[in-house]
XYZ file of C-alpha atoms in Angstrom:
694
model
C 0.052 0.030 -0.012
C 0.991 4.174 -0.256
C 2.043 4.321 3.442
C 4.305 1.268 2.738
C 5.521 2.300 0.122
C 6.272 6.173 1.380
C 8.382 4.637 4.113
C 10.635 3.786 2.423
C 11.039 7.880 0.550
C 14.337 8.839 -0.004
C 15.781 11.707 -1.438
C 19.027 12.135 -2.558
C 20.148 16.313 -1.643
C 23.117 16.953 -4.856
C 25.630 19.214 -2.757
C 26.171 21.364 -5.652
C 22.532 23.065 -5.603
C 22.393 27.518 -8.281
C 19.832 29.950 -8.768
C 15.503 29.863 -8.303
C 11.947 28.326 -7.934
C 10.957 25.709 -9.489
C 8.272 23.371 -11.529
C 4.951 21.893 -10.451
C 3.584 18.467 -11.782
C 4.713 16.327 -14.546
C 1.210 14.044 -15.163
C 2.189 10.743 -16.641
C -0.666 8.855 -15.861
C -4.865 9.708 -17.994
C -7.135 10.018 -15.352
C -5.070 11.725 -12.432
C -6.685 15.649 -12.552
C -4.283 18.147 -10.571
C -6.622 20.415 -8.983
C -3.761 23.310 -6.887
C -0.663 24.190 -7.187
C 1.117 26.537 -5.494
C 4.391 27.930 -4.393
C 4.753 30.074 -1.312
C 7.932 32.289 -1.592
C 8.730 34.392 1.872
C 12.415 36.351 1.253
C 13.663 37.693 4.559
C 17.086 38.900 4.194
C 17.896 37.411 0.574
C 17.258 33.792 2.409
C 14.143 32.906 0.585
C 12.146 30.544 2.171
C 9.774 28.764 -0.108
C 7.058 25.326 -0.097
C 5.912 24.081 -2.959
C 2.256 21.973 -2.755
C 0.592 19.896 -4.997
C -2.818 18.787 -5.321
C -4.380 16.348 -6.966
C -7.112 13.271 -7.347
C -7.050 9.567 -9.368
C -10.578 9.984 -11.128
C -10.190 6.233 -12.468
C -11.819 3.631 -10.312
C -8.510 1.974 -10.115
C -5.576 2.600 -8.151
C -2.750 4.341 -11.142
C 1.064 5.309 -9.726
C 2.048 9.082 -9.730
C 5.345 10.842 -10.897
C 6.120 14.118 -9.462
C 8.287 16.135 -11.322
C 9.719 19.457 -8.881
C 12.996 21.426 -10.193
C 14.442 23.287 -7.780
C 17.543 25.729 -7.812
C 20.995 24.205 -7.463
C 21.954 26.108 -4.711
C 18.327 25.189 -2.505
C 18.129 22.973 0.033
C 15.356 20.593 0.497
C 14.390 21.001 4.071
C 11.333 18.880 4.075
C 9.232 16.783 2.634
C 5.610 14.957 3.243
C 2.865 13.085 0.547
C -0.925 13.470 2.587
C -2.897 11.242 0.978
C -6.637 10.672 2.210
C -5.901 12.668 4.560
C -2.647 10.375 6.549
C 0.496 12.535 5.942
C 3.686 10.525 5.276
C 7.179 12.178 6.683
C 10.308 11.294 3.707
C 13.426 10.678 5.070
C 15.982 13.262 4.073
C 19.421 10.984 2.832
C 23.428 12.258 2.186
C 24.518 12.309 -1.547
C 25.980 8.916 -1.891
C 23.496 7.065 0.419
C 20.990 8.518 -0.209
C 21.820 6.999 -4.351
C 21.752 3.506 -2.737
C 18.527 3.815 -0.851
C 17.044 4.961 -3.848
C 18.358 2.215 -6.631
C 17.413 -0.702 -3.353
C 13.595 1.213 -3.350
C 12.777 1.214 -6.992
C 14.219 -2.977 -7.200
C 12.209 -3.545 -4.604
C 8.693 -1.385 -6.388
C 8.849 0.789 -3.436
C 7.587 4.820 -3.125
C 11.557 6.756 -3.482
C 12.278 10.156 -5.040
C 16.212 11.247 -5.971
C 17.415 14.287 -7.123
C 19.940 14.633 -10.020
C 20.209 17.545 -12.538
C 17.536 18.956 -15.699
C 18.880 21.945 -16.176
C 21.391 25.125 -16.518
C 20.340 26.366 -12.939
C 18.171 23.143 -11.719
C 17.951 20.192 -10.671
C 14.987 17.752 -10.393
C 13.550 15.923 -7.546
C 11.036 12.600 -8.810
C 8.949 10.700 -6.732
C 6.276 7.745 -7.793
C 3.741 7.066 -6.192
C 0.934 4.516 -6.293
C -2.712 6.093 -5.587
C -6.170 4.762 -5.415
C -9.072 4.839 -6.985
C -10.648 7.798 -5.952
C -7.837 9.117 -3.688
C -6.701 12.805 -3.388
C -2.759 12.906 -2.951
C -1.284 15.970 -1.146
C 2.819 16.565 -2.530
C 4.165 19.194 -0.546
C 8.415 20.208 -1.062
C 9.715 23.078 1.520
C 13.323 24.327 0.573
C 15.610 27.079 1.857
C 18.137 29.128 -0.857
C 20.763 32.452 -0.211
C 19.866 34.443 -3.137
C 23.395 35.971 -4.567
C 23.300 39.205 -5.939
C 23.859 39.272 -10.149
C 24.572 42.002 -12.603
C 23.655 44.415 -9.426
C 20.120 42.466 -8.641
C 19.261 39.671 -7.361
C 17.322 36.792 -9.066
C 14.419 34.140 -8.226
C 13.814 30.982 -11.284
C 11.139 29.494 -10.404
C 10.752 26.733 -13.851
C 6.707 26.334 -14.443
C 5.346 22.681 -15.994
C 2.389 21.994 -14.938
C 1.596 19.616 -17.925
C -1.888 20.483 -17.513
C -4.496 23.095 -16.791
C -5.111 23.848 -12.925
C -7.588 25.001 -11.414
C -5.977 26.670 -8.706
C -2.345 27.934 -9.936
C -0.700 30.568 -8.035
C 3.305 31.890 -7.517
C 3.104 34.186 -4.881
C 6.332 36.253 -3.332
C 6.647 38.203 -0.127
C 9.632 40.292 0.027
C 11.314 42.086 3.743
C 14.120 44.420 3.750
C 14.898 45.792 6.378
C 17.541 47.856 3.680
C 14.563 49.291 1.462
C 13.725 47.325 -1.527
C 14.733 50.123 -4.401
C 13.241 47.456 -7.653
C 11.440 44.360 -8.492
C 10.510 43.094 -11.458
C 8.752 39.714 -12.948
C 8.448 38.581 -15.656
C 7.494 34.984 -17.771
C 9.275 33.108 -21.205
C 6.567 30.977 -21.634
C 3.877 33.731 -21.849
C 2.734 37.148 -23.721
C 3.155 40.115 -21.341
C -0.740 40.602 -22.058
C -1.372 38.232 -20.281
C 1.180 37.729 -17.749
C 0.100 41.740 -16.626
C -3.735 40.655 -16.409
C -2.609 37.387 -14.186
C 0.552 39.319 -12.666
C 1.176 41.664 -9.483
C 3.553 43.361 -8.062
C 4.276 45.398 -5.504
C 7.049 47.420 -3.011
C 7.147 50.084 -0.857
C 9.809 51.016 1.247
C 10.979 47.565 2.794
C 7.728 45.327 1.169
C 8.064 43.847 -2.087
C 4.942 41.091 -3.665
C 4.473 40.019 -6.277
C 1.448 37.220 -7.104
C 0.807 35.016 -10.447
C -2.847 33.197 -10.368
C -3.247 32.631 -14.175
C -6.818 31.473 -14.528
C -7.749 28.133 -17.356
C -8.138 30.767 -20.266
C -5.290 32.007 -19.738
C -3.262 29.105 -19.149
C -4.374 27.458 -22.152
C -2.344 27.590 -25.319
C -4.799 28.435 -27.728
C -8.739 29.933 -27.272
C -10.148 26.226 -27.360
C -7.383 23.470 -25.893
C -6.678 22.247 -23.302
C -3.023 22.116 -22.650
C -1.170 24.715 -20.628
C 1.063 27.309 -22.307
C 2.559 27.533 -18.599
C 5.593 26.056 -19.551
C 9.501 27.826 -19.194
C 10.879 30.411 -16.468
C 9.350 32.174 -14.114
C 11.766 35.123 -12.990
C 11.712 37.746 -10.532
C 14.157 39.871 -9.884
C 15.312 42.812 -7.211
C 17.456 45.171 -5.614
C 17.364 46.570 -2.126
C 18.829 50.379 -0.744
C 22.930 51.289 -0.169
C 22.821 54.554 1.550
C 25.981 53.496 2.677
C 29.088 49.893 1.016
C 27.754 47.723 4.073
C 25.281 46.309 5.851
C 25.077 44.359 8.970
C 22.409 42.912 10.847
C 22.544 41.085 13.494
C 19.597 38.524 15.407
C 20.289 36.033 18.820
C 23.434 36.460 18.560
C 24.683 36.459 15.007
C 24.867 38.392 12.532
C 25.330 38.712 8.613
C 27.266 41.488 6.391
C 26.363 42.344 3.453
C 28.953 44.482 0.870
C 28.660 45.464 -2.369
C 30.524 48.671 -2.737
C 29.415 50.953 -6.296
C 31.000 53.243 -8.125
C 34.625 51.906 -7.476
C 36.680 52.301 -10.655
C 38.074 49.334 -12.893
C 41.150 47.079 -11.309
C 42.364 46.298 -15.180
C 42.901 42.581 -15.152
C 45.393 40.426 -17.384
C 43.674 37.717 -18.621
C 44.577 34.244 -20.565
C 41.675 32.287 -23.104
C 42.828 29.240 -22.832
C 40.976 26.960 -25.950
C 40.080 23.396 -27.041
C 40.171 22.987 -29.969
C 39.969 19.839 -30.277
C 37.735 17.427 -33.186
C 35.034 17.591 -31.282
C 34.697 22.097 -31.670
C 34.093 21.381 -34.251
C 31.159 22.281 -36.576
C 28.440 24.630 -34.913
C 29.790 23.986 -31.414
C 33.749 26.180 -32.537
C 31.834 29.274 -34.311
C 29.861 29.631 -31.370
C 32.932 29.757 -28.767
C 34.468 32.523 -32.237
C 31.175 34.602 -31.959
C 31.584 35.049 -28.097
C 35.245 35.696 -28.856
C 34.860 38.379 -30.282
C 31.515 39.595 -29.161
C 34.847 39.758 -25.426
C 36.453 41.248 -27.605
C 33.931 44.338 -28.275
C 33.882 44.714 -24.141
C 38.165 44.420 -23.787
C 38.877 48.145 -22.031
C 41.531 49.181 -23.012
C 44.049 49.045 -20.007
C 43.642 44.952 -19.724
C 45.843 42.644 -21.455
C 45.298 39.329 -23.206
C 46.260 36.401 -24.935
C 44.870 33.500 -26.860
C 46.024 29.782 -25.760
C 44.575 27.290 -28.421
C 45.009 23.673 -26.983
C 44.669 19.886 -29.619
C 47.351 17.329 -29.609
C 49.679 20.395 -29.413
C 49.571 23.945 -28.264
C 49.127 27.127 -30.599
C 49.982 30.593 -28.774
C 48.247 33.551 -30.204
C 51.630 36.069 -29.608
C 54.329 34.617 -26.353
C 53.072 36.980 -24.662
C 50.591 38.509 -23.000
C 49.666 41.906 -25.441
C 47.321 45.228 -24.895
C 44.284 45.599 -25.482
C 44.867 48.433 -28.220
C 42.776 49.043 -30.392
C 46.655 47.978 -33.352
C 45.639 44.543 -31.449
C 42.019 43.905 -31.146
C 42.012 44.239 -34.069
C 44.604 41.495 -35.078
C 42.759 39.267 -31.907
C 39.216 39.635 -34.583
C 41.723 38.265 -37.179
C 42.987 35.437 -35.316
C 39.904 34.246 -33.583
C 38.220 34.346 -36.562
C 41.272 32.026 -38.486
C 40.736 29.105 -35.393
C 40.640 25.784 -36.747
C 39.130 22.805 -34.562
C 41.363 18.547 -35.160
C 42.953 16.042 -32.778
C 43.111 15.172 -29.576
C 42.903 17.274 -25.695
C 45.219 18.413 -23.706
C 43.818 20.101 -21.332
C 47.336 19.864 -19.149
C 49.430 22.196 -21.679
C 46.895 24.147 -22.451
C 46.785 25.159 -18.787
C 50.039 24.864 -17.554
C 51.195 27.441 -20.637
C 48.159 30.583 -20.481
C 49.254 30.123 -16.197
C 52.522 29.924 -16.633
C 52.290 32.958 -19.268
C 50.667 35.058 -16.038
C 53.598 34.112 -13.837
C 56.310 35.386 -15.876
C 53.955 38.575 -16.953
C 53.637 39.370 -13.612
C 57.557 38.755 -12.816
C 58.626 40.697 -15.458
C 56.726 43.654 -14.621
C 54.931 44.336 -17.699
C 51.620 43.910 -17.296
C 50.266 47.133 -14.452
C 51.455 46.494 -10.749
C 47.601 47.128 -9.611
C 46.012 44.802 -12.010
C 44.297 40.878 -11.506
C 44.982 38.210 -13.827
C 42.842 35.641 -14.256
C 42.316 32.001 -16.861
C 39.442 31.652 -18.828
C 39.316 27.644 -19.939
C 35.821 26.391 -22.078
C 36.678 22.534 -23.244
C 34.058 20.039 -24.492
C 35.507 16.728 -23.490
C 37.298 15.200 -21.197
C 42.101 15.305 -21.096
C 42.920 11.916 -23.457
C 46.567 12.923 -24.826
C 49.611 14.203 -22.289
C 48.374 14.238 -19.246
C 44.943 12.262 -19.236
C 45.161 12.051 -15.346
C 42.442 14.342 -13.560
C 44.061 13.746 -10.499
C 47.462 14.880 -12.262
C 45.944 17.594 -13.542
C 44.398 19.462 -10.818
C 47.980 18.895 -8.242
C 49.821 20.530 -11.702
C 47.578 23.750 -12.399
C 47.032 23.812 -8.434
C 51.093 24.193 -8.135
C 51.266 25.929 -10.995
C 48.826 28.983 -9.646
C 49.742 29.264 -6.228
C 47.134 30.913 -4.965
C 47.760 34.250 -7.163
C 44.905 33.890 -9.009
C 41.928 32.295 -9.968
C 40.647 29.040 -13.053
C 37.054 29.744 -13.865
C 36.228 26.770 -16.145
C 33.670 26.136 -19.140
C 32.373 22.985 -20.076
C 30.738 22.205 -23.539
C 28.303 20.475 -23.489
C 27.880 17.363 -21.567
C 29.653 14.382 -22.989
C 32.435 15.626 -20.438
C 34.070 15.445 -17.015
C 32.024 18.505 -15.314
C 33.006 17.914 -11.465
C 36.659 17.477 -12.549
C 36.649 21.184 -14.315
C 34.301 22.104 -10.669
C 36.682 21.140 -8.225
C 39.580 22.439 -9.891
C 38.207 25.340 -10.249
C 37.404 25.898 -6.821
C 40.048 24.306 -5.450
C 41.662 27.504 -7.347
C 39.165 30.381 -5.759
C 37.209 30.355 -9.315
C 33.798 28.648 -10.564
C 33.091 26.358 -13.255
C 30.142 26.462 -15.720
C 28.304 24.207 -18.164
C 28.229 25.602 -21.466
C 24.851 24.106 -23.045
C 24.350 22.531 -27.167
C 21.047 25.078 -27.970
C 20.247 28.273 -29.692
C 22.407 30.262 -27.223
C 26.192 29.008 -26.556
C 27.617 31.870 -28.081
C 25.313 34.466 -25.195
C 25.888 32.212 -22.336
C 29.634 32.951 -22.845
C 29.063 35.545 -23.237
C 27.198 35.529 -19.862
C 29.567 33.878 -17.855
C 32.918 36.526 -19.463
C 30.437 39.754 -18.065
C 30.134 37.872 -15.199
C 33.596 38.184 -14.131
C 34.653 41.764 -16.659
C 34.509 44.367 -14.087
C 36.766 43.825 -11.209
C 36.654 46.596 -8.247
C 38.510 44.442 -5.567
C 41.222 42.753 -5.234
C 42.523 40.538 -3.015
C 39.356 41.483 -0.226
C 39.730 40.717 3.085
C 36.901 41.252 6.160
C 37.317 42.164 9.657
C 36.021 42.261 13.062
C 36.921 42.618 16.946
C 39.378 40.806 17.748
C 37.384 38.193 20.849
C 33.825 39.274 19.983
C 33.535 35.923 17.641
C 32.762 32.108 18.152
C 32.349 31.395 14.384
C 32.319 32.539 11.016
C 31.911 31.787 7.386
C 34.021 32.786 4.749
C 36.432 35.910 5.215
C 38.044 35.731 2.361
C 37.796 36.991 -1.258
C 40.771 37.761 -3.817
C 37.631 39.336 -5.901
C 35.400 41.685 -5.806
C 33.582 41.867 -8.951
C 30.813 44.708 -10.158
C 26.775 44.264 -9.842
C 27.934 41.046 -7.338
C 27.517 40.949 -3.674
C 29.753 39.635 -0.291
C 28.096 37.714 2.357
C 29.633 36.800 5.241
C 27.866 35.822 8.596
C 29.077 34.438 11.982
C 28.058 34.383 15.940
C 28.753 37.157 18.185
C 30.813 36.274 22.352
C 28.502 38.711 23.018
C 24.317 37.819 22.358
C 23.872 41.418 23.545
C 26.872 43.433 22.320
C 24.438 46.970 21.145
C 27.912 47.647 19.156
C 29.542 45.933 16.016
C 32.275 46.754 14.301
C 33.838 45.731 10.694
C 36.403 46.198 8.256
C 36.582 45.778 4.500
C 40.442 45.871 2.993
C 40.781 45.293 -0.604
C 43.668 46.153 -3.231
C 41.528 48.648 -5.858
C 42.132 50.603 -8.828
C 44.195 53.249 -7.515
C 44.904 52.528 -3.538
C 44.104 50.108 -0.979
C 40.483 50.640 0.455
C 39.138 50.257 4.098
C 35.473 49.787 4.712
C 34.424 50.164 7.809
C 30.845 50.006 9.088
C 29.951 49.689 12.350
C 27.029 49.912 14.340
C 27.177 52.918 16.984
C 24.554 56.112 15.175
C 25.005 58.793 17.060
C 23.638 62.136 16.474
C 23.826 65.747 17.024
C 21.584 68.538 16.913
C 21.323 71.914 17.422
C 19.178 74.904 16.099
C 22.011 75.767 14.159
C 23.280 72.406 12.170
C 22.690 67.969 12.534
C 25.916 66.016 12.447
C 24.717 61.965 12.166
C 27.905 59.733 12.953
C 27.214 55.964 11.601
C 30.960 54.495 13.431
C 33.838 56.720 12.028
C 31.721 57.896 8.758
C 30.056 61.381 9.970
C 27.041 63.585 7.397
C 25.757 67.408 8.074
C 23.292 69.097 6.526
C 21.859 72.525 8.072
C 18.260 73.244 8.767
C 17.653 74.279 5.605
C 18.142 70.435 3.988
C 15.789 67.514 3.355
C 16.366 64.526 2.781
C 16.037 60.683 5.031
C 18.794 58.796 6.103
C 18.443 54.604 7.184
C 20.953 52.610 8.675
C 19.923 49.465 10.473
C 16.687 49.730 11.622
C 16.615 53.967 11.944
C 15.413 56.319 10.301
C 15.967 60.355 10.282
C 14.157 63.124 8.070
C 15.018 66.591 8.173
C 11.781 69.192 6.569
C 13.574 72.063 5.103
C 13.381 74.755 8.259
C 11.151 72.955 9.735
C 11.998 69.387 11.843
C 13.748 66.632 12.245
C 12.033 63.343 12.346
C 13.137 60.482 14.690
C 11.842 56.742 13.512
C 13.517 52.962 15.134
C 12.003 49.957 16.175
C 8.940 48.772 16.209
C 7.272 52.814 15.704
C 8.918 53.876 18.486
C 8.897 57.983 16.889
C 10.939 61.504 18.395
C 10.179 65.321 17.213
C 13.275 67.372 17.182
C 11.294 71.278 16.632
C 13.508 74.132 15.846
C 11.789 77.783 16.935
C 13.414 79.819 15.119
C 12.598 83.637 16.460
C 13.706 87.242 14.824
C 17.682 87.300 14.356
C 18.025 90.721 15.776
C 16.403 89.965 19.014
C 18.430 91.311 21.941
C 17.585 87.674 24.087
C 15.771 85.393 22.883
C 18.053 82.680 20.585
C 16.764 80.572 18.509
C 16.042 76.997 20.053
C 14.605 73.243 20.037
C 12.336 71.593 21.289
C 11.769 67.796 21.778
C 8.792 66.258 21.358
C 7.532 62.433 21.883
C 5.456 60.586 18.956
C 3.050 57.278 20.646
C 4.879 57.645 23.826
C 3.832 54.258 25.022
C 5.116 52.530 23.248
C 8.842 52.777 25.449
C 9.537 51.081 28.048
C 8.318 51.321 31.657
C 12.052 51.831 32.423
C 12.734 55.147 30.404
C 13.116 57.332 32.266
C 15.568 60.878 31.344
C 13.410 64.545 31.752
C 10.590 62.982 29.499
C 10.647 59.506 29.834
C 9.400 59.876 32.609
C 6.003 61.046 31.969
C 6.202 58.507 29.190
C 3.393 57.079 31.397
C -0.077 57.927 32.762
C 0.644 59.457 36.189
C -1.837 60.825 38.403
C -2.887 64.517 38.562
C -5.872 67.556 39.841
C -6.315 70.410 38.738
C -9.024 72.628 40.106
C -9.265 76.733 41.994
C -9.141 78.053 37.914
C -8.886 81.135 38.624
C -7.610 84.256 36.608
C -4.252 85.867 36.299
C -2.477 88.682 34.537
C -3.131 88.189 31.600
C -6.816 87.575 30.859
C -5.912 84.714 28.369
C -4.224 82.669 30.500
C -5.758 81.725 33.695
C -4.024 80.377 36.769
C -5.003 77.184 38.610
C -3.754 74.663 41.261
C -2.296 71.243 40.207
C -2.056 68.551 43.539
C 0.363 66.297 41.138
C 3.598 63.444 43.025
C 1.637 64.801 46.835
C 2.473 68.763 45.573
C 0.056 70.842 45.296
C 1.807 73.749 41.980
C 0.376 76.900 40.956
C 0.314 76.176 36.821
C -1.182 78.706 34.181
C -3.583 77.991 31.162
C -1.631 77.713 27.716
C -1.153 76.271 23.979
C 1.215 74.029 22.518
C 1.809 71.827 19.180
C 1.124 68.450 19.021
C 2.723 66.796 16.763
C 1.261 63.264 16.496
C -0.797 63.272 14.576
C 0.587 66.303 12.142
C 4.575 65.588 12.438
C 5.248 68.092 10.141
C 2.376 71.701 11.215
C 1.914 70.038 14.630
C -2.121 70.699 16.320
C -2.692 73.986 18.968
C -3.847 72.638 21.681
C -4.985 73.075 25.012
C -1.992 72.540 28.399
C -1.586 73.746 32.089
C 2.300 75.796 32.247
C 4.781 74.693 35.776
C 6.213 77.627 37.038
C 9.540 78.064 38.353
C 10.876 74.881 35.585
C 8.663 72.558 36.194
C 9.921 71.876 39.596
C 7.414 69.621 42.178
C 6.439 68.255 39.333
C 9.698 66.772 37.411
C 11.773 64.046 39.242
C 15.191 66.019 40.649
C 15.343 69.261 39.606
C 15.946 70.984 36.407
C 19.646 71.414 36.718
C 19.884 67.442 37.016
C 19.083 67.453 33.447
C 21.223 70.270 32.453
C 24.841 68.790 30.719
C 27.480 71.953 31.252
C 29.369 72.954 28.775
C 27.627 70.853 26.108
C 28.383 73.282 23.672
């Protein structure tokens, strides 16, 4: 029965998992109706929590096997999955890759229900599970997975594969995004649907820290044609967004853990010395070689004149365009184009000698100072097969390459097509501070190559190191990076020694195109306000504004808004707001000067322990006013107030209340206490005066 089968469910969670969301149900059997498919995504501070729920019913008179295929981002990890049949829920077990693979094969051979994750596309891995469903029974499949979104070309991308294979009555994708820094842009697009239909089925909005996207096509909007019964929902649904950046870095601390985001903008590009190591063996002939040449010609258009480059071609042997790296002058670029157009393919595959020649050329250029001192070196290798001449042992090739590079620069490996050892290329790249990408043999292969190059074409910093206070950190993720590329982001997470630490300093150091740079992020926000100016400190960084400015500054949950010549509104936490009002007097007045009024909005949100000159009045206290009588000014009567066991003389007057109208305030009547508040305030007024403050 299904329960026995499901108890043996195994999931192989691959360790490599790259960018966002999923597919749905692949229905392979008649009479199985999928009536609901929903994807719910909650993103907080770039971390996505996703739940895929698909519901189906077996309309047949006999039991049927149903296969569910859900495609996941390669960088995701599964945290839970369940199968519910006729109201009974069967939990699954997540296993490590190799263990799961063996148990999966065993379960399948015994005819039991099992699930497996395997490669399926450019950005996705496919999770597949089959289950036997009795006649008339309902089944619900729920998969939960999580992912840290990476910034790519200036934005975060949530990638969904949409492929329900049939019309679904209740179909919805819903994403809620919360970013403490505030959301600067939010977009959604689909490759499988026209903009007109997408616009009618899609809603998206963002304001401040929150964003929302909902895609909910009805049955007619899902049809491939007005009278068709098959679905046009077959392709990619992509949500992209970015966040506001007041400073290059942002540190968020929660429950003793911190996440440090770093993405500076506007820095000059560091010149690069790039060697392209290209496989021109016989298997590259035809379309693959032509697409490679098209991509290289396009890349040559984007090479900066401050860059240096060379081409290394390998088949059975190795040939080079030039003996040494050359500067990307217009003359050299034109000569390079001629060389690329003339590349032909033939022979075997000597990966080892091709890579070592390119690495040697970069090392020589640095040793002989023929490239700029403030430049960075990169090796980009493209191959479509395994080494089959020269050194062909993958482990030995890795060792040779690792020793030759010796940690000095990164290696990026591009694997063209499916007939190659991608694990070998990936492992070799990772141990040399790079990464590997698979180039798929489609019509857009040249665009895939260009897209990869754009990721590494604009280095802004090299040898980046993120430093934190000594003895303040218990655990830390990777905090050194060989390169920071424009449009990307460095993310470091860790655990604090002191969970109640209220100030936190982080230094990011790196080599720039012109000089060495240090970025300091300190969670120690202070301000000084006078009738002349407003000064804000974020750690060592200082910003000064005048009362003539209109500006808003936000940092780590704190917002400061200056309204020209009127007031300053300070908000933090869960709605705690203060208003500082500029009271101006006649500039030639012989006695009075401009002064500031400090007002509290929603003071009930403050802690009962809050004290000080204003804090003592944030919560109700008992008082009684009586004996109202005329004063020296007929418009301002006197009275007697009993408060805190004191009998005080008070005078009726007016003041502005800024709780409902922060900009202008509302005039309200109030009682003024004489003698500097004596008898009303705790202590005496001198207790609240700081001498020599200015």
